[in-house]
PDB file of C-alpha atoms in Angstrom:
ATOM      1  CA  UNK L 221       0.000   0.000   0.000  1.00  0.00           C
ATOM      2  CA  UNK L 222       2.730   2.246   0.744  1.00  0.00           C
ATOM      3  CA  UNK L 223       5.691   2.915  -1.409  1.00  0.00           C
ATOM      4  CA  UNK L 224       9.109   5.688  -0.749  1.00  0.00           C
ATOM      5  CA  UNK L 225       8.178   8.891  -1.842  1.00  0.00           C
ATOM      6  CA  UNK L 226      11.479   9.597  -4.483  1.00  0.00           C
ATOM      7  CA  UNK L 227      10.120  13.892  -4.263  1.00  0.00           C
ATOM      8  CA  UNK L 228       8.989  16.671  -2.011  1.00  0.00           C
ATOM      9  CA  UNK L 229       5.636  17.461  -4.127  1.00  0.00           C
ATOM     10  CA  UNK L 230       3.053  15.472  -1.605  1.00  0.00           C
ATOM     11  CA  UNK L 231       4.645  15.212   1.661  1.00  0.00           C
ATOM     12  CA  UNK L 232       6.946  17.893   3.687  1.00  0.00           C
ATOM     13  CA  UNK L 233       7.771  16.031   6.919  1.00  0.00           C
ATOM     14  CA  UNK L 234       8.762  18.523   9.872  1.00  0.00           C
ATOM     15  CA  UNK L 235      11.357  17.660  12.544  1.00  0.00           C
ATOM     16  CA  UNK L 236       8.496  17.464  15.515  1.00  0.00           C
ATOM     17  CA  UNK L 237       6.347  15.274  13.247  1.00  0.00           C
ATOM     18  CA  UNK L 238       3.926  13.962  15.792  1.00  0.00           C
ATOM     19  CA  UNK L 239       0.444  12.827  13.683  1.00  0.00           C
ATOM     20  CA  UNK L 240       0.640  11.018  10.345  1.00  0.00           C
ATOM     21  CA  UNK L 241      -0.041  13.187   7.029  1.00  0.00           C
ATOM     22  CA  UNK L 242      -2.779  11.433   6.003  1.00  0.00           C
ATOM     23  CA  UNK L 243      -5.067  10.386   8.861  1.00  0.00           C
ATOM     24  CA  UNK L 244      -3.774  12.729  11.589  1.00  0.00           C
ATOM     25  CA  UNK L 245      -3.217   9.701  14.013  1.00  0.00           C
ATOM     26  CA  UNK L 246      -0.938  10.098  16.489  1.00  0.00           C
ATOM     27  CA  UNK L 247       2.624   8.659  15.409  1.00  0.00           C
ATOM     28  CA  UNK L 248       4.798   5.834  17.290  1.00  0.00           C
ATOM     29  CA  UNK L 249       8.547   6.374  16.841  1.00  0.00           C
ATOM     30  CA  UNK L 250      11.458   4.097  17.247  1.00  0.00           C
ATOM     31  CA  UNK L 251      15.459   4.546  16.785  1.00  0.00           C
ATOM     32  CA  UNK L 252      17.062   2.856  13.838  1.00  0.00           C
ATOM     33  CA  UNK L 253      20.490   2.817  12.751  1.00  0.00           C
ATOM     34  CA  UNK L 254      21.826   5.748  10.532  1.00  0.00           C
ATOM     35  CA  UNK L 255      22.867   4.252   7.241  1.00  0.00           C
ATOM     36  CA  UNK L 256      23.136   7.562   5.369  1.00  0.00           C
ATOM     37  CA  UNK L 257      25.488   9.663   5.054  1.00  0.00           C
ATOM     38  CA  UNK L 258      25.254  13.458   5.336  1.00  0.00           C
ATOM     39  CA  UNK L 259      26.043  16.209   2.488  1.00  0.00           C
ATOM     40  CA  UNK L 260      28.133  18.780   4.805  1.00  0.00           C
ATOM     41  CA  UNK L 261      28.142  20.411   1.789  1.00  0.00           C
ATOM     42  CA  UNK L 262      24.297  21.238   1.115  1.00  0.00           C
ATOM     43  CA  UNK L 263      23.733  21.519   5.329  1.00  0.00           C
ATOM     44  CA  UNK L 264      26.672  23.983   4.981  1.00  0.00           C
ATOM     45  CA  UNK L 265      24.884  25.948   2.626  1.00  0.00           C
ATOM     46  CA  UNK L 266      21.227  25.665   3.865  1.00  0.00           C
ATOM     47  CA  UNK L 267      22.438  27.378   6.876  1.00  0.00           C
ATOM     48  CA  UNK L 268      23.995  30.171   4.915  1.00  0.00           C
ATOM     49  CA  UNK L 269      20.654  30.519   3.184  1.00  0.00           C
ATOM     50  CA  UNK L 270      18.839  30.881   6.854  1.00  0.00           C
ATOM     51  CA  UNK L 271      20.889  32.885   8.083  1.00  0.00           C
ATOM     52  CA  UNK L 272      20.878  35.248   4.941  1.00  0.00           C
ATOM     53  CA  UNK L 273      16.873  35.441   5.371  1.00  0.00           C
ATOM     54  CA  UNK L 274      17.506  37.301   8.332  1.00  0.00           C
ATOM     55  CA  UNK L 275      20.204  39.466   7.458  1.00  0.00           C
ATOM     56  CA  UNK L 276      19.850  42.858   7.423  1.00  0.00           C
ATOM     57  CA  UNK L 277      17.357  42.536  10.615  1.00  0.00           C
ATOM     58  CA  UNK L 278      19.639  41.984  13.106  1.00  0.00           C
ATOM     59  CA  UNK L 279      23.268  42.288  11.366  1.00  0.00           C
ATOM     60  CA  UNK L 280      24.394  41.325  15.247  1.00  0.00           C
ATOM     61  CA  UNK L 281      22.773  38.424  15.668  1.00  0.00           C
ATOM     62  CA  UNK L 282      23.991  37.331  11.832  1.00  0.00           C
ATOM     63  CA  UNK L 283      27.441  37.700  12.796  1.00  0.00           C
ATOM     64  CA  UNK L 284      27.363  35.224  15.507  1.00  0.00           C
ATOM     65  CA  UNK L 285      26.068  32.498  13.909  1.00  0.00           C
ATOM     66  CA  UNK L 286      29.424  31.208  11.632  1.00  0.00           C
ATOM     67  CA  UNK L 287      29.606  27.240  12.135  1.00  0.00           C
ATOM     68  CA  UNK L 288      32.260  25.893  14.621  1.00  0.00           C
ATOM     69  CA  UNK L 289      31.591  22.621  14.558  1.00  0.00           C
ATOM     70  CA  UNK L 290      31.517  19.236  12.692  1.00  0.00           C
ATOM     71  CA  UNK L 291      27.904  18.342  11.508  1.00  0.00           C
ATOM     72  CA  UNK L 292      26.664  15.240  13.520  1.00  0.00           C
ATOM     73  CA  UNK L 293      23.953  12.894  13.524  1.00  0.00           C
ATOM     74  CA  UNK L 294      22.396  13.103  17.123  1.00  0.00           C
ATOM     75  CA  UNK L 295      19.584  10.411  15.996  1.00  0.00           C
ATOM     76  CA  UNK L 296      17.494   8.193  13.288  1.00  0.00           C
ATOM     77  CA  UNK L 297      14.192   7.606  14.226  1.00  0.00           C
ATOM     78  CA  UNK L 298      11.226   5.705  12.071  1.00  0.00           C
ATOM     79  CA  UNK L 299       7.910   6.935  12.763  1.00  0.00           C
ATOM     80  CA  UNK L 300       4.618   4.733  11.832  1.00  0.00           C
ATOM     81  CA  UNK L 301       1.043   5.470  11.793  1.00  0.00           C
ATOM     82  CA  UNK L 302      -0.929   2.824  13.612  1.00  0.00           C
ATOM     83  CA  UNK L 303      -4.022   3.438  12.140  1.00  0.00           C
ATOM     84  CA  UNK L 304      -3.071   3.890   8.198  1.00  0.00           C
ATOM     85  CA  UNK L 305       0.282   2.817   7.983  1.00  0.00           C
ATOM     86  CA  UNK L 306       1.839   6.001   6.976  1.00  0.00           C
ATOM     87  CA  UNK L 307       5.793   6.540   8.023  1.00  0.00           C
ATOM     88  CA  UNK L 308       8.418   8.959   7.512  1.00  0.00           C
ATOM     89  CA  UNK L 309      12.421   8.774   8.523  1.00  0.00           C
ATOM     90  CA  UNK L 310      13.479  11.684   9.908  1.00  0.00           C
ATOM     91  CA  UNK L 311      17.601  12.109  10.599  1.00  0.00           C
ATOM     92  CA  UNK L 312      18.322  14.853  13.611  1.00  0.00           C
ATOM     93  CA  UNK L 313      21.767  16.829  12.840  1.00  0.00           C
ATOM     94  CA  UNK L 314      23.052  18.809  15.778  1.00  0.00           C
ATOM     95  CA  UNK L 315      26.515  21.572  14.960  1.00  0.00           C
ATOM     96  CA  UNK L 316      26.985  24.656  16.648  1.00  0.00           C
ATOM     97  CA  UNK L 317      27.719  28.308  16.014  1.00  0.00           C
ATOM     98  CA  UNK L 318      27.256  30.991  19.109  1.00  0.00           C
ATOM     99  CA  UNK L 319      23.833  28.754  19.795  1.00  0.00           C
ATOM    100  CA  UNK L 320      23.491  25.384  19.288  1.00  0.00           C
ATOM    101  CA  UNK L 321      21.504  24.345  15.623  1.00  0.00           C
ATOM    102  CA  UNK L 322      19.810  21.748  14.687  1.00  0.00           C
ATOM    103  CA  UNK L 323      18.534  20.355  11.729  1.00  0.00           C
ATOM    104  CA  UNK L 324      17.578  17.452   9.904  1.00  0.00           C
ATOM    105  CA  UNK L 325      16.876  14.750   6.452  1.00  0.00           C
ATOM    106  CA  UNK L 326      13.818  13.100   6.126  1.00  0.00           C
ATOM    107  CA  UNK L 327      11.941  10.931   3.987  1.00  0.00           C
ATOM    108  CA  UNK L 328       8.480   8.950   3.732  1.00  0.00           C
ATOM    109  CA  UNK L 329       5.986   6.907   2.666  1.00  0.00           C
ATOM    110  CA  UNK L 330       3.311   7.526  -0.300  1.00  0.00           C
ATOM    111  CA  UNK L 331      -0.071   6.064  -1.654  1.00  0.00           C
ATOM    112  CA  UNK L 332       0.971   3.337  -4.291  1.00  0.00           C
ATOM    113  CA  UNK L 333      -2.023   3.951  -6.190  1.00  0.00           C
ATOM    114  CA  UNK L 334      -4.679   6.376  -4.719  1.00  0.00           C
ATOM    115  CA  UNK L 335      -6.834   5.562  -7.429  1.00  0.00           C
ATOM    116  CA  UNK L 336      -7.461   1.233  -7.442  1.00  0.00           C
ATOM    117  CA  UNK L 337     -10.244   0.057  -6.110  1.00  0.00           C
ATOM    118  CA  UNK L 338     -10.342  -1.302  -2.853  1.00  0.00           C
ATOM    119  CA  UNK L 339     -12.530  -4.387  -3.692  1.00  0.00           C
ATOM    120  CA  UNK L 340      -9.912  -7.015  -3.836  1.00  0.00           C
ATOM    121  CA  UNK L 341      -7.946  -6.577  -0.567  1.00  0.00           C
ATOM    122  CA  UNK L 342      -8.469  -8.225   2.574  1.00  0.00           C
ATOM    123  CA  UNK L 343     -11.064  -6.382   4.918  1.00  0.00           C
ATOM    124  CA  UNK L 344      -7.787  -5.044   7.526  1.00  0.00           C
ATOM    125  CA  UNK L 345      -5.776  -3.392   4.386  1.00  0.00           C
ATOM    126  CA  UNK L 346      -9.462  -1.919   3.117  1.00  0.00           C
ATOM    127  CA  UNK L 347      -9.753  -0.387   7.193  1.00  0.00           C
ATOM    128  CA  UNK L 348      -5.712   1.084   6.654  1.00  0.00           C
ATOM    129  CA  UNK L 349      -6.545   2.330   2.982  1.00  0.00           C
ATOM    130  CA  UNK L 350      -9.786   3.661   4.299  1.00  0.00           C
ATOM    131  CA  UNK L 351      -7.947   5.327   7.028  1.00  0.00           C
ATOM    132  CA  UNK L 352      -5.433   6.822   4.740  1.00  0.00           C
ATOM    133  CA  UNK L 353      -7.923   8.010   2.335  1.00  0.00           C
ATOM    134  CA  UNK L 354     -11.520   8.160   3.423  1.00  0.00           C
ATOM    135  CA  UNK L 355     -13.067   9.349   0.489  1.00  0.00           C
ATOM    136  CA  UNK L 356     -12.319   5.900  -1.637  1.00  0.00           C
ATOM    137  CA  UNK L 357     -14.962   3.911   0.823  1.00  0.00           C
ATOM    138  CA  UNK L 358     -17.026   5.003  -2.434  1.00  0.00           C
ATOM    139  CA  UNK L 359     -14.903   2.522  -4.209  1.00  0.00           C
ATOM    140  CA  UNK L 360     -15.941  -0.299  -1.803  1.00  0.00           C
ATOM    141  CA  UNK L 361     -19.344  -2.738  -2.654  1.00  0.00           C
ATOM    142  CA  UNK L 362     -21.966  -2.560   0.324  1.00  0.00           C
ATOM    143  CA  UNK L 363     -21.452  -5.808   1.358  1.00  0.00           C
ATOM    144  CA  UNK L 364     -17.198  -5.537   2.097  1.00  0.00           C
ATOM    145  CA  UNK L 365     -18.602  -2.165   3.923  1.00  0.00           C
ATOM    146  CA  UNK L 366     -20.910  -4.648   5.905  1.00  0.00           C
ATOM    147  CA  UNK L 367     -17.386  -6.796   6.360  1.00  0.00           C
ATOM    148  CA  UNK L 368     -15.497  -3.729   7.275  1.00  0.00           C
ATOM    149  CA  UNK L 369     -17.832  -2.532   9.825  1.00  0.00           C
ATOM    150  CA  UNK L 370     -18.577  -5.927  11.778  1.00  0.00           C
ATOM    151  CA  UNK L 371     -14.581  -6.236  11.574  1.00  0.00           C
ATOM    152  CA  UNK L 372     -14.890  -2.725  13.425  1.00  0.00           C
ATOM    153  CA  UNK L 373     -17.162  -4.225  16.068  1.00  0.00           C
ATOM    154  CA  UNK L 374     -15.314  -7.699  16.453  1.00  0.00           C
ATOM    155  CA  UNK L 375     -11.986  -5.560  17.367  1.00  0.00           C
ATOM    156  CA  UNK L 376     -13.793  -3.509  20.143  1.00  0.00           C
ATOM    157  CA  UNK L 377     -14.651  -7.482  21.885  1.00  0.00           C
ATOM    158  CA  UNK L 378     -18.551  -7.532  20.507  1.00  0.00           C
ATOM    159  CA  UNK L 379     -19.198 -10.931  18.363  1.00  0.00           C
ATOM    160  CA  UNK L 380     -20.782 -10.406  14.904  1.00  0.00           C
ATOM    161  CA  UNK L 381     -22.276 -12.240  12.161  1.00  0.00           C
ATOM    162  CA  UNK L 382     -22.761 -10.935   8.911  1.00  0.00           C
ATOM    163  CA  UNK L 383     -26.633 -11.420   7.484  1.00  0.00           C
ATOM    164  CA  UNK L 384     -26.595 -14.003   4.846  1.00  0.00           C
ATOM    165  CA  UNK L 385     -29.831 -11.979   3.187  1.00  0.00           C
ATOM    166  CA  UNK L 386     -29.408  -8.346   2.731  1.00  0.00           C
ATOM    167  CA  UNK L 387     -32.837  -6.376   1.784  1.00  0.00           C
ATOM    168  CA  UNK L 388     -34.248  -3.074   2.514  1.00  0.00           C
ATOM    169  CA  UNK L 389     -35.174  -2.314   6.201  1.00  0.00           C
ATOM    170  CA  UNK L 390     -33.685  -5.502   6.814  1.00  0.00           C
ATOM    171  CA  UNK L 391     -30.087  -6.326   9.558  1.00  0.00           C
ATOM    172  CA  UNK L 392     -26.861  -6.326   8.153  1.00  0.00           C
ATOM    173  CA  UNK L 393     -25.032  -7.371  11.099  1.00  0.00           C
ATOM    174  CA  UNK L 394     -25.736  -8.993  14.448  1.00  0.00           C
ATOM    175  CA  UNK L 395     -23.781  -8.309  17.337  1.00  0.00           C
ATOM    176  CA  UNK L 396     -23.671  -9.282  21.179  1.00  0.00           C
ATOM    177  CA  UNK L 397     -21.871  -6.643  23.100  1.00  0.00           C
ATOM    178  CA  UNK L 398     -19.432  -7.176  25.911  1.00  0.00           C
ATOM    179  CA  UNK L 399     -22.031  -7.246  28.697  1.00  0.00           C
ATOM    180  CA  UNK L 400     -23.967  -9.940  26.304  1.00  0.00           C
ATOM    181  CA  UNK L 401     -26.434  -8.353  25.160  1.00  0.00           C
ATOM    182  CA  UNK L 402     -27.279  -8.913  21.683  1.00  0.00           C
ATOM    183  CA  UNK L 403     -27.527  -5.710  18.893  1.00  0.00           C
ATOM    184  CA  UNK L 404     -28.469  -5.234  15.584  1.00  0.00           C
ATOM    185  CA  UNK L 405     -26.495  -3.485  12.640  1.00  0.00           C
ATOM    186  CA  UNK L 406     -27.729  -1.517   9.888  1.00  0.00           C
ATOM    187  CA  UNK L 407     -25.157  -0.866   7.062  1.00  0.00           C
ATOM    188  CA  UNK L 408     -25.725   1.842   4.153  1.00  0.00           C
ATOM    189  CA  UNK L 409     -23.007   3.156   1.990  1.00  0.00           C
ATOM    190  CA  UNK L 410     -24.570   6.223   0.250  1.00  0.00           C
ATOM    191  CA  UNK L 411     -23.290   9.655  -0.772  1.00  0.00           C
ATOM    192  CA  UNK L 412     -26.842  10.845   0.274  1.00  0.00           C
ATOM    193  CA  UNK L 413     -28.491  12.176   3.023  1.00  0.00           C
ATOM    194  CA  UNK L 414     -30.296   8.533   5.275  1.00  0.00           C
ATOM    195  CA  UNK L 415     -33.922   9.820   5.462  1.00  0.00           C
ATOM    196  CA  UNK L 416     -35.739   9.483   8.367  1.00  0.00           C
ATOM    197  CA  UNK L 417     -37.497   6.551   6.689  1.00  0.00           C
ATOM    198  CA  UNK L 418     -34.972   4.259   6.622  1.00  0.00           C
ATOM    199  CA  UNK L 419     -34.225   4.646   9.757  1.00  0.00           C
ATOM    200  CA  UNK L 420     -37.452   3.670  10.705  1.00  0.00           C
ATOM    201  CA  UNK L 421     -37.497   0.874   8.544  1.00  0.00           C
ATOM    202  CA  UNK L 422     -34.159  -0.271  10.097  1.00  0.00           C
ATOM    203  CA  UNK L 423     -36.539   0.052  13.413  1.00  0.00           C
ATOM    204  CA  UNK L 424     -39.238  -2.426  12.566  1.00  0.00           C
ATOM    205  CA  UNK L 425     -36.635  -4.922  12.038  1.00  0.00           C
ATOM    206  CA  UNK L 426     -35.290  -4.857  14.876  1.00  0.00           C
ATOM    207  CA  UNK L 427     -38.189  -5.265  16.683  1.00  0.00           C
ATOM    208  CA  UNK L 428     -39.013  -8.321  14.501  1.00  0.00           C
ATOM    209  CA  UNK L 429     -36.397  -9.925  15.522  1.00  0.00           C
ATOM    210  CA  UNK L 430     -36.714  -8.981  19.447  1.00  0.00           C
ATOM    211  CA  UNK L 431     -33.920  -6.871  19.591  1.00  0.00           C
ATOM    212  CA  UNK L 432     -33.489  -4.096  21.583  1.00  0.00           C
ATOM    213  CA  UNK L 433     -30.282  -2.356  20.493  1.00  0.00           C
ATOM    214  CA  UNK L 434     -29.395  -0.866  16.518  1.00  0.00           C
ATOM    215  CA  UNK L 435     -26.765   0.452  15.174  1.00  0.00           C
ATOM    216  CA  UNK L 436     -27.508   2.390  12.147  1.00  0.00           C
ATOM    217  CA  UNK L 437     -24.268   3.508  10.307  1.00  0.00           C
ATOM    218  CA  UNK L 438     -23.963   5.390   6.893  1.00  0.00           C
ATOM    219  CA  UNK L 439     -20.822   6.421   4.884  1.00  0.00           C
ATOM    220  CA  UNK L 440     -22.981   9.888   4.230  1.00  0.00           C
ATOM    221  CA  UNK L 441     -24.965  11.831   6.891  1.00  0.00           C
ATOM    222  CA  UNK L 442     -28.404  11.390   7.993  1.00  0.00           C
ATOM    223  CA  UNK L 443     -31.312  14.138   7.777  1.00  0.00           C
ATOM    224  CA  UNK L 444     -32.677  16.521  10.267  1.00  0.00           C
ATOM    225  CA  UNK L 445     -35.108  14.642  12.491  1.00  0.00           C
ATOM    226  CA  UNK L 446     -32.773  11.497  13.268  1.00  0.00           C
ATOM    227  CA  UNK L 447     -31.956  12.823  16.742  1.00  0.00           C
ATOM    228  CA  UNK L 448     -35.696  12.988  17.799  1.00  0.00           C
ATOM    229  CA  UNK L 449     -36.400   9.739  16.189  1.00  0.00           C
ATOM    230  CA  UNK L 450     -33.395   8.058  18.313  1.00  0.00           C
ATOM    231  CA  UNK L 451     -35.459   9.693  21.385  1.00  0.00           C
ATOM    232  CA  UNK L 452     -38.676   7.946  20.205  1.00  0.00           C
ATOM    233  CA  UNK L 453     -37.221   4.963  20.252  1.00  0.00           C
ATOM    234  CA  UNK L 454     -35.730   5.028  23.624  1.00  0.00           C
ATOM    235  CA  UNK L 455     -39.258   5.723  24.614  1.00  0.00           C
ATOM    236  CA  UNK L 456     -40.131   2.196  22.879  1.00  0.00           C
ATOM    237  CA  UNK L 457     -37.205   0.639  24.527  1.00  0.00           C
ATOM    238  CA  UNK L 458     -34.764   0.708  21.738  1.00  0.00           C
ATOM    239  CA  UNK L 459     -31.411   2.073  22.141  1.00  0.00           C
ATOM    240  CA  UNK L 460     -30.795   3.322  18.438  1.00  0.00           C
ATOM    241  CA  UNK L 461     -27.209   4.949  17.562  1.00  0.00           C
ATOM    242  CA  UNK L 462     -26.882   6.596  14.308  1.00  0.00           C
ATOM    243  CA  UNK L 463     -23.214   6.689  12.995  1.00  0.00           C
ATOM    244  CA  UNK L 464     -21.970   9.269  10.677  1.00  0.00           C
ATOM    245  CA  UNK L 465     -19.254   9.040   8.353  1.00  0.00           C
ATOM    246  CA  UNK L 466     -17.369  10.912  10.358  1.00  0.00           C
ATOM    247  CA  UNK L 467     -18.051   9.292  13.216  1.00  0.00           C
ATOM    248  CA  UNK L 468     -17.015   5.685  11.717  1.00  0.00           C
ATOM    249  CA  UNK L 469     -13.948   6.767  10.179  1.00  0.00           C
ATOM    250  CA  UNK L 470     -13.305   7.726  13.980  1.00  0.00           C
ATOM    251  CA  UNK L 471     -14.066   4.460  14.744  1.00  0.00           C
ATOM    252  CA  UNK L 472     -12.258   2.270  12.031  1.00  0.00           C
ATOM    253  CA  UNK L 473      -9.126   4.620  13.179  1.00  0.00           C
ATOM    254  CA  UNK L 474      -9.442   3.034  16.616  1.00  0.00           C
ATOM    255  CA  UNK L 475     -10.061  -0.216  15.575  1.00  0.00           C
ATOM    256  CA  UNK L 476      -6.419  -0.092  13.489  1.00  0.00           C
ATOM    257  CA  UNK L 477      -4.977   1.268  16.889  1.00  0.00           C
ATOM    258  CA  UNK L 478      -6.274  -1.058  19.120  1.00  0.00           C
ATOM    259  CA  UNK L 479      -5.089  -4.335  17.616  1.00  0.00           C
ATOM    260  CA  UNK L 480      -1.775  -2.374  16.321  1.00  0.00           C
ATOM    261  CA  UNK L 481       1.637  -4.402  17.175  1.00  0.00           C
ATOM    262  CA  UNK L 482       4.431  -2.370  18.025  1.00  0.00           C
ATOM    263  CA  UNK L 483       6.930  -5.486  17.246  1.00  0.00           C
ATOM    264  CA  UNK L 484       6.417  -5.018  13.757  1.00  0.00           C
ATOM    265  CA  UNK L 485       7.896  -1.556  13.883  1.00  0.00           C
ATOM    266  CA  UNK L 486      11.412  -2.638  13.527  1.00  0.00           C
ATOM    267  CA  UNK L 487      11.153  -5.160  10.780  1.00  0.00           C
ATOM    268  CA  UNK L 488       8.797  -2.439   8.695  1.00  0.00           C
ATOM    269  CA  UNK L 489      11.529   0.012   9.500  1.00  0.00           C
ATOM    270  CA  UNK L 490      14.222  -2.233   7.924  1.00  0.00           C
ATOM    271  CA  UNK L 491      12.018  -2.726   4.914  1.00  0.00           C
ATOM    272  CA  UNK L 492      11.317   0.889   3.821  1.00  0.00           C
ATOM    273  CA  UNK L 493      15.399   1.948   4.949  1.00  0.00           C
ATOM    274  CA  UNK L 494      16.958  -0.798   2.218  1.00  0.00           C
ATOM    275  CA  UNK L 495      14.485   1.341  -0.579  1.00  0.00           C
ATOM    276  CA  UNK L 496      16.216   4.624   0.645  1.00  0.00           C
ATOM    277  CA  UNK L 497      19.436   5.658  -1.339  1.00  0.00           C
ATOM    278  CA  UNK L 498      19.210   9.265  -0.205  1.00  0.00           C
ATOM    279  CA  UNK L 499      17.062  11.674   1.778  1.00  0.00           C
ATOM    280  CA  UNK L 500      15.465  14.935   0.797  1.00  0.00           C
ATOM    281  CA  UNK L 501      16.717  18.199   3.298  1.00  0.00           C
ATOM    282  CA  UNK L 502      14.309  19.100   5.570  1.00  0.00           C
ATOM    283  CA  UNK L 503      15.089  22.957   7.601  1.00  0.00           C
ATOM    284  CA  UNK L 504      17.362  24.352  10.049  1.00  0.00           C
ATOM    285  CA  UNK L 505      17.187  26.074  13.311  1.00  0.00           C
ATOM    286  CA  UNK L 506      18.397  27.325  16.389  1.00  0.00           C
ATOM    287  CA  UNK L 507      17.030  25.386  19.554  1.00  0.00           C
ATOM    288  CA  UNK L 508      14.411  27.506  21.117  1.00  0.00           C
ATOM    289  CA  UNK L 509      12.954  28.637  17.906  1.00  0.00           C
ATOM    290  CA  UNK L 510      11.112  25.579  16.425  1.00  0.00           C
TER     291      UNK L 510
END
């Protein structure tokens, strides 16, 4: 799914890189070894061309700011998105002048092909591509959303069971919950609006099959009036939650957390550093002023 990104024209990583690029999940970092080596030459004159910037502001604080010391890698660390997958290498440099600098290489990861459909993966890479890029669950048929969203369930400790009929009105998925109880599932990838309708639809059929507990989840947004209809229902003593797309790409984001295995880090690590011939310059700075 992800490939080294060879250019600077999708992705500028920054030294305190602390969510991924693409899903804005919190990053997990690890130290690797440093297998590349640095281009005193180019750092040399990056620094020139920072401190230039500022010339003429403070002539002063220019002057103090020659290098007087050797350029030295103070770390390597690999940082991977749990929930999409997304990484970047980023190489710290430390060398002084009157105040100590830093500044560092980077490089990182890239969709393969933003474009393929996600139809003929297995339903955890369809959660990370989903996760990555939200707006392909349009690519994916309703019943691998149905797959996706009891695999959603299963990883927060319900059991599910995919419907083997799917019709209108009808339960895509059935559930028991942690505390055992059991809970129905209505699945509807649309682009439009859920009317209030279908909704109660999904209702009747839950109470056909004496269940007292729905999920109703859409890959759009429902209309005005689902809130109050959620309130009717509690009257009738159905617990109804309606799930946005928002909502379940908050959910699908967890799910990829939760079962996440931090022991894979290093090998993954190993396997994007032997694509890596060089890496792209990232800024520099005094410390303090990042």
């Amino acid at each position: 799914m992800w490939r080294h990104n060879s250019s600077t024209d999708q992705i500028d990583v920054r030294w305190f890189q602390e969510r991924c690029e693409f899903c804005n999940s919190k990053l997990v970092a690890i130290s690797i070894p440093d297998r590349w080596p640095l281009d005193r030459a180019l750092l040399k004159e990056e620094h020139e061309l920072r401190v230039n910037s500022v010339s003429g502001i403070d002539d002063n604080y220019v002057e103090n700011l020659e290098i007087c010391s050797d350029f030295h890698v103070e770390d390597v660390q690999f940082r991977l998105c749990a929930a999409c997958g997304w990484w970047c290498i980023v190489q710290g440099i430390h060398y002084e002048t009157c105040r100590p600098f830093i500044t560092f290489n980077w490089a990182a990861g890239c969709l393969r092909n933003e474009q393929a459909s996600l139809s003929a993966i297995p339903v955890k890479e369809m959660r990370q591509a989903l996760c990555a890029c939200y707006e392909r669950r349009w690519s994916i048929e309703p019943r691998q959303m149905e797959d996706i969203v009891a695999s959603v369930f299963k990883s927060s400790g319900c059991q599910t069971r995919i419907s083997k009929q799917s019709h209108d009105g009808g339960i895509d998925v059935f559930g028991i919950d942690q505390a055992g109880s059991p809970f129905g599932v209505q699945v509807k990838r649309h682009q439009n609006k859920i009317r209030i309708e279908e909704i109660r639809s999904f209702l009747g059929a839950l109470l056909l099959h004496g269940i007292a507990q729905g999920v109703f989840v859409t890959t759009s947004t429902f209309t005005s009036g689902a809130s109050r209809l959620q309130q009717q229902a509690r009257f009738a003593g159905i617990r109804l939650e309606c799930i946005d797309a928002q909502h379940l790409f908050e959910m699908i984001k967890a799910a990829q957390v939760s079962g996440f295995n931090l022991a894979v880090a290093p090998e993954l690590a190993e396997e994007y550093a032997r694509q890596i011939s060089s890496l792209h310059f990232g800024y520099c700075s005094h410390l303090g002023s990042h």
